mmCIF file of C-alpha atoms in Angstrom:
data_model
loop_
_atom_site.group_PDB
_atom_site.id
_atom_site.type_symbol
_atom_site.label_atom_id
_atom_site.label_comp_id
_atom_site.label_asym_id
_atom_site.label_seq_id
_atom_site.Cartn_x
_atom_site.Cartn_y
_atom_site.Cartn_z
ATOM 1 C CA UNK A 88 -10.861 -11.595 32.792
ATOM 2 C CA UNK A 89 -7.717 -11.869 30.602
ATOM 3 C CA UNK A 90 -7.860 -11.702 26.797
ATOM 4 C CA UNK A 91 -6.839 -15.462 25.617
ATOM 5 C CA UNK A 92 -4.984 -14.665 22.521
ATOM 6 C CA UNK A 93 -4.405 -17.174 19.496
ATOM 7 C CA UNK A 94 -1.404 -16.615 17.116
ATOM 8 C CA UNK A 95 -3.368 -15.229 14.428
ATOM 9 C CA UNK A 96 -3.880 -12.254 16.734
ATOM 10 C CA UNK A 97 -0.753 -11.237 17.612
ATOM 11 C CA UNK A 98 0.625 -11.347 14.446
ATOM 12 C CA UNK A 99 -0.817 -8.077 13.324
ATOM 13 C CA UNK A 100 0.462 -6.380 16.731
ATOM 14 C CA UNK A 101 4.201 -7.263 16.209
ATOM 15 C CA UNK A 102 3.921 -5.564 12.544
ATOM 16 C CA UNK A 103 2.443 -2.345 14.155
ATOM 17 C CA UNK A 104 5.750 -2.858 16.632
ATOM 18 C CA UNK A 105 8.339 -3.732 13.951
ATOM 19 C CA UNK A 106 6.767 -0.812 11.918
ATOM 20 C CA UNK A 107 7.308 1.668 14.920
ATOM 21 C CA UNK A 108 10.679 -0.122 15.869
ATOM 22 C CA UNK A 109 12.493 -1.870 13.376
ATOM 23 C CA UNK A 110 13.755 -4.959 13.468
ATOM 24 C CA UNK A 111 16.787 -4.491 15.574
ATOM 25 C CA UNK A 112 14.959 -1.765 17.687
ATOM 26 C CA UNK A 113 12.155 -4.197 19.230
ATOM 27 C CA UNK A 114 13.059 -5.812 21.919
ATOM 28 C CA UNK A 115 11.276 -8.751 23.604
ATOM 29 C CA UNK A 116 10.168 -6.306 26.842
ATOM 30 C CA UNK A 117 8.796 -3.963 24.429
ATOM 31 C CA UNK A 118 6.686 -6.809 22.750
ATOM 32 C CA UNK A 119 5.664 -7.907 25.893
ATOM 33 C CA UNK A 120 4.724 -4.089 27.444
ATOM 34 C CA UNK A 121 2.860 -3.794 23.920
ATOM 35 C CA UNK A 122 0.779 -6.868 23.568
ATOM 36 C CA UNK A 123 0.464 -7.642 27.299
ATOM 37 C CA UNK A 124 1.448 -10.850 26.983
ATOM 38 C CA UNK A 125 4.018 -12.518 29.091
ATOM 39 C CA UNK A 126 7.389 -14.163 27.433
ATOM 40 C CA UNK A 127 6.092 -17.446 27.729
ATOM 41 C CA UNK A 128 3.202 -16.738 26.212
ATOM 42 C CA UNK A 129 4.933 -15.226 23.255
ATOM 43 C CA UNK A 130 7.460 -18.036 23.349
ATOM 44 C CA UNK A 131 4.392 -20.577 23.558
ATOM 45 C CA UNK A 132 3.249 -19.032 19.796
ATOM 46 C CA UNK A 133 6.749 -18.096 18.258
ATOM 47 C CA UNK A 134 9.189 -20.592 19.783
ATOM 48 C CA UNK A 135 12.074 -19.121 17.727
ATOM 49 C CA UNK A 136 11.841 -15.886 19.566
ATOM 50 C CA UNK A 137 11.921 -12.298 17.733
ATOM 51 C CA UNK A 138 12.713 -13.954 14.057
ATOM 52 C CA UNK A 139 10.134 -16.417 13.910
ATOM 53 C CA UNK A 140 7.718 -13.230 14.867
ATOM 54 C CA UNK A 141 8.874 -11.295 12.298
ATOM 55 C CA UNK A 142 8.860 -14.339 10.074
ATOM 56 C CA UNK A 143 4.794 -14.431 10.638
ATOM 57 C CA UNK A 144 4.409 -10.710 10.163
ATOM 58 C CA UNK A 145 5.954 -11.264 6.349
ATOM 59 C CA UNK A 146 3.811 -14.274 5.886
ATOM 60 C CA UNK A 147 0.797 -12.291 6.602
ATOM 61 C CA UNK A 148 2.059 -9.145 4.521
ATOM 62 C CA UNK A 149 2.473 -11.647 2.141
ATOM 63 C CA UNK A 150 -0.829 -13.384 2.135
ATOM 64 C CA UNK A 151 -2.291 -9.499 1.946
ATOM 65 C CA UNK A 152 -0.252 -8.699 -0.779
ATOM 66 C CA UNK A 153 -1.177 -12.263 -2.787
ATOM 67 C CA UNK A 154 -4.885 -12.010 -2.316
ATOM 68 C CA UNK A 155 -5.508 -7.899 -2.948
ATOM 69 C CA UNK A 156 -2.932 -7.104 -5.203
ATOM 70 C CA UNK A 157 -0.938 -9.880 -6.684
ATOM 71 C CA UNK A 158 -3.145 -12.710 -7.666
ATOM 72 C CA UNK A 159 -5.995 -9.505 -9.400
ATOM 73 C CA UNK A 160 -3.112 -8.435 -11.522
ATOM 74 C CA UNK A 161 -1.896 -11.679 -12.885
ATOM 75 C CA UNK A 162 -5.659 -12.670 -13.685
ATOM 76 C CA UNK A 163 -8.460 -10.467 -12.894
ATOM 77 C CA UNK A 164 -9.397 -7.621 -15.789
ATOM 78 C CA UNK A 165 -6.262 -5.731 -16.479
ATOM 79 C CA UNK A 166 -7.394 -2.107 -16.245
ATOM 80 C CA UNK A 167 -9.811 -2.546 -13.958
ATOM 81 C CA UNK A 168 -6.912 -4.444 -11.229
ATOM 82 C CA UNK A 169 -4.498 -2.192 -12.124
ATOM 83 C CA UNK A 170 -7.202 0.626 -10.892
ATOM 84 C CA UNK A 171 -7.822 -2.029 -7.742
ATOM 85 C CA UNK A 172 -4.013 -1.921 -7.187
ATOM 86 C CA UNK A 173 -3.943 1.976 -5.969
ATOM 87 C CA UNK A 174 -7.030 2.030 -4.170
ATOM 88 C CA UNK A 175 -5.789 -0.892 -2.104
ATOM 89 C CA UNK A 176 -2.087 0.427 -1.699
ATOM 90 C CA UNK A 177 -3.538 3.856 -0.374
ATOM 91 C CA UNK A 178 -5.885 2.139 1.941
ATOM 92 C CA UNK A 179 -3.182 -0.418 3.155
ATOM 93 C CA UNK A 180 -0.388 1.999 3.861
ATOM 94 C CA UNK A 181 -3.206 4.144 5.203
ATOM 95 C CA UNK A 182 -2.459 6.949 2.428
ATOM 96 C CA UNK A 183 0.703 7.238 3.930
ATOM 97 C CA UNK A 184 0.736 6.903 7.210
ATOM 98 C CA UNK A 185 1.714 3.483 7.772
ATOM 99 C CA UNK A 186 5.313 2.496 6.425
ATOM 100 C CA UNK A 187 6.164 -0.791 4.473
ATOM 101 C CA UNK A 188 7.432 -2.805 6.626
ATOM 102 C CA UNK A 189 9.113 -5.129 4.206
ATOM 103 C CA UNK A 190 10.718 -1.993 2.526
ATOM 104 C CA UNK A 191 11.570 -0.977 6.127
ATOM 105 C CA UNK A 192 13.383 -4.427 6.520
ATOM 106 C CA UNK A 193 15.228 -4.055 2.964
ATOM 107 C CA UNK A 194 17.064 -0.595 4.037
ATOM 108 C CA UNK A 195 18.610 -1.825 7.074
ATOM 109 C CA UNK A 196 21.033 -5.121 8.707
ATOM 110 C CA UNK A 197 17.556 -7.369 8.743
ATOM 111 C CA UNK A 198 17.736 -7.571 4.797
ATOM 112 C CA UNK A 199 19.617 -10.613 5.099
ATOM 113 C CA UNK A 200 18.193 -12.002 7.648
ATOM 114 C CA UNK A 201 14.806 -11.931 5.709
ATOM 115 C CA UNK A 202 16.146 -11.505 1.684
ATOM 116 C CA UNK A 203 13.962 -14.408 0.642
ATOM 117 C CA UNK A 204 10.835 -12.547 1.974
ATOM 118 C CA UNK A 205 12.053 -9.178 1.117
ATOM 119 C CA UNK A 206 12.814 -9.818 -2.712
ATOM 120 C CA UNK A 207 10.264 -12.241 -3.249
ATOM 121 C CA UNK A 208 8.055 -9.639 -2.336
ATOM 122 C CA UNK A 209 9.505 -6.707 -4.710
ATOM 123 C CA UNK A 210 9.409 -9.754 -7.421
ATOM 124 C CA UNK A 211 6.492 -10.666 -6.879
ATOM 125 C CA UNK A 212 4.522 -7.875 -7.142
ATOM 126 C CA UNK A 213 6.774 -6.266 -10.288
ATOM 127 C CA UNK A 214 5.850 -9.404 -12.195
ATOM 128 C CA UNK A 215 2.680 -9.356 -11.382
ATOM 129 C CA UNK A 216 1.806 -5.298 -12.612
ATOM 130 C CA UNK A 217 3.933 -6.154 -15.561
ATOM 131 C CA UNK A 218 1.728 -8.910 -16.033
ATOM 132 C CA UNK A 219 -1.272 -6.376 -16.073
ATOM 133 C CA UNK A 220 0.097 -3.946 -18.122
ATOM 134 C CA UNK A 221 0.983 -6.218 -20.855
ATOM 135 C CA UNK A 222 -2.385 -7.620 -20.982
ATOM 136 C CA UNK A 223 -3.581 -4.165 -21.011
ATOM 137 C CA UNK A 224 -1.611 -3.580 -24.155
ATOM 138 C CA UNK A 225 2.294 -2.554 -23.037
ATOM 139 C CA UNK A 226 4.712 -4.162 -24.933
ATOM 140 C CA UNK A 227 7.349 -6.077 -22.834
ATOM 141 C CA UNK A 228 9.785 -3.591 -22.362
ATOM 142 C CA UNK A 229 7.182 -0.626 -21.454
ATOM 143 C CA UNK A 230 5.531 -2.891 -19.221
ATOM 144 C CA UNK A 231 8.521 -4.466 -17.286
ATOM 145 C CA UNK A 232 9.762 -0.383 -17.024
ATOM 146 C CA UNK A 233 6.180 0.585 -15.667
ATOM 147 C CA UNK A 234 6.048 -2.099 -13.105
ATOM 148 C CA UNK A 235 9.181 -1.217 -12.066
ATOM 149 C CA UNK A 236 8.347 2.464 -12.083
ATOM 150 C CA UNK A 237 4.942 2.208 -10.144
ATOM 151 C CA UNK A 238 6.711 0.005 -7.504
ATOM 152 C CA UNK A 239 9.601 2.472 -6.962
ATOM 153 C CA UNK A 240 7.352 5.279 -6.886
ATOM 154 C CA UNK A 241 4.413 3.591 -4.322
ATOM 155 C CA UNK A 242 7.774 2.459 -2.123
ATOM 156 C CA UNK A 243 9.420 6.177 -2.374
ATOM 157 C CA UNK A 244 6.436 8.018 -2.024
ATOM 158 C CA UNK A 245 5.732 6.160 1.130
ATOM 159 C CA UNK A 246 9.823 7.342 2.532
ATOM 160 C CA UNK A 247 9.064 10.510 1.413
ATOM 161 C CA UNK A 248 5.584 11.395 2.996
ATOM 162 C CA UNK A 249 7.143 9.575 6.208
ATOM 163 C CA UNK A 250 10.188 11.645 6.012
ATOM 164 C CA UNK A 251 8.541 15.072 5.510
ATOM 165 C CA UNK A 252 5.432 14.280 7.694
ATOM 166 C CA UNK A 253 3.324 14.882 4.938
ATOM 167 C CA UNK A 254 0.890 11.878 3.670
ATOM 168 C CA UNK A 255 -0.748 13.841 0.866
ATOM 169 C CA UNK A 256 2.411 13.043 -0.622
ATOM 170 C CA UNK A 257 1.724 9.390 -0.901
ATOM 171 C CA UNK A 258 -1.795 10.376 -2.147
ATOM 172 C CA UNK A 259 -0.542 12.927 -4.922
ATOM 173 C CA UNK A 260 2.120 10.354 -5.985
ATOM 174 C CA UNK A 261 -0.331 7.616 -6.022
ATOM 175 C CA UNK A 262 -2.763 9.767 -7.945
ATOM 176 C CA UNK A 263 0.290 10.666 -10.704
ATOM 177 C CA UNK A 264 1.083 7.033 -11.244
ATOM 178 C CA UNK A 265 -2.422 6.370 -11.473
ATOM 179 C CA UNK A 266 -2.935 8.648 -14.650
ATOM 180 C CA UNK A 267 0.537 7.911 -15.758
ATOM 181 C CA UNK A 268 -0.648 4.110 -16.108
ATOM 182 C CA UNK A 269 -4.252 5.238 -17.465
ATOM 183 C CA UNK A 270 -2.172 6.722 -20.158
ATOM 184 C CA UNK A 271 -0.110 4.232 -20.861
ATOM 185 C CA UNK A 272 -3.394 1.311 -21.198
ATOM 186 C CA UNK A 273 -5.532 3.161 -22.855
#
């Protein structure tokens, strides 16, 4: 009996290949060998081909990112989301063994394809741990520099760990920033 798949599920597949890939490096026979779904089938759920997948991937990165980081910061208890934010990071980029895909897509030629998704996302979540942190008692400038800071460091520590095969690098980095913010709230 053949799986019947719906969109929904083959969205989180074609992240796992565009992680693994990249953008340019996926092509549609390596979807297809990867899912197990025909081209029709995949043409049937993302008529626009390869961009329109990669267009749902960042939607659902997205949605993650609104619900479990983005949307705590701006309103949930400032501390105690900013505490929320790490713990969630680690366990979405799988302390360090998973790479961020929209990151991924900023380094290479897809950033323009995608540089609505890409900065929205890097703007989004820097306003939204600024946000935090001012509530939490930064002033403006501290906070903006923090947010900045924490996202530069969560996005490098990820390159780094990946580049040097090492993932305790993502969790020692995350664990730094993590005290370095404690510090800075308290």
């Amino acid at each position: 009996m053949k799986t019947v798949y719906e969109r929904a599920d083959i969205v989180p597949l074609l992240a796992e290949i565009f992680r693994e890939l990249g953008y340019e490096g996926t092509a549609l026979s390596r979807i297809t060998e990867r899912t197990g779904l025909g081209k029709g089938s995949l043409y049937h759920f993302f008529p626009g081909g390869k961009e329109e997948m990669a267009n749902a991937v960042l939607a659902e990165i997205d949605a993650w990112f609104e619900q479990a980081i983005y949307r705590p910061l701006r309103q949930d208890d400032a501390r105690q989301a900013i505490a929320a934010m790490w713990v969630n990071v680690n366990d979405y980029f799988r302390s360090g063994g998973r790479i961020c895909l929209v990151g991924a897509f900023a380094l290479d030629d897809t950033r323009e394809r995608f540089s609505a998704a890409i900065g929205d996302y890097f703007i989004r979540w820097i306003g939204a741990l600024r946000s935090a942190l001012s509530r939490a008692g930064c002033s403006d400038e501290e906070a903006q520099a923090l947010a900045e800071e924490g996202v530069a460091g969560i996005q490098g520590a990820l390159v780094l760990a990946r580049a040097l095969g090492d993932e305790m690098i993502f969790t020692r980095s995350l664990e730094t920033l993590a005290k370095r913010f404690g510090a800075a709230t308290r």
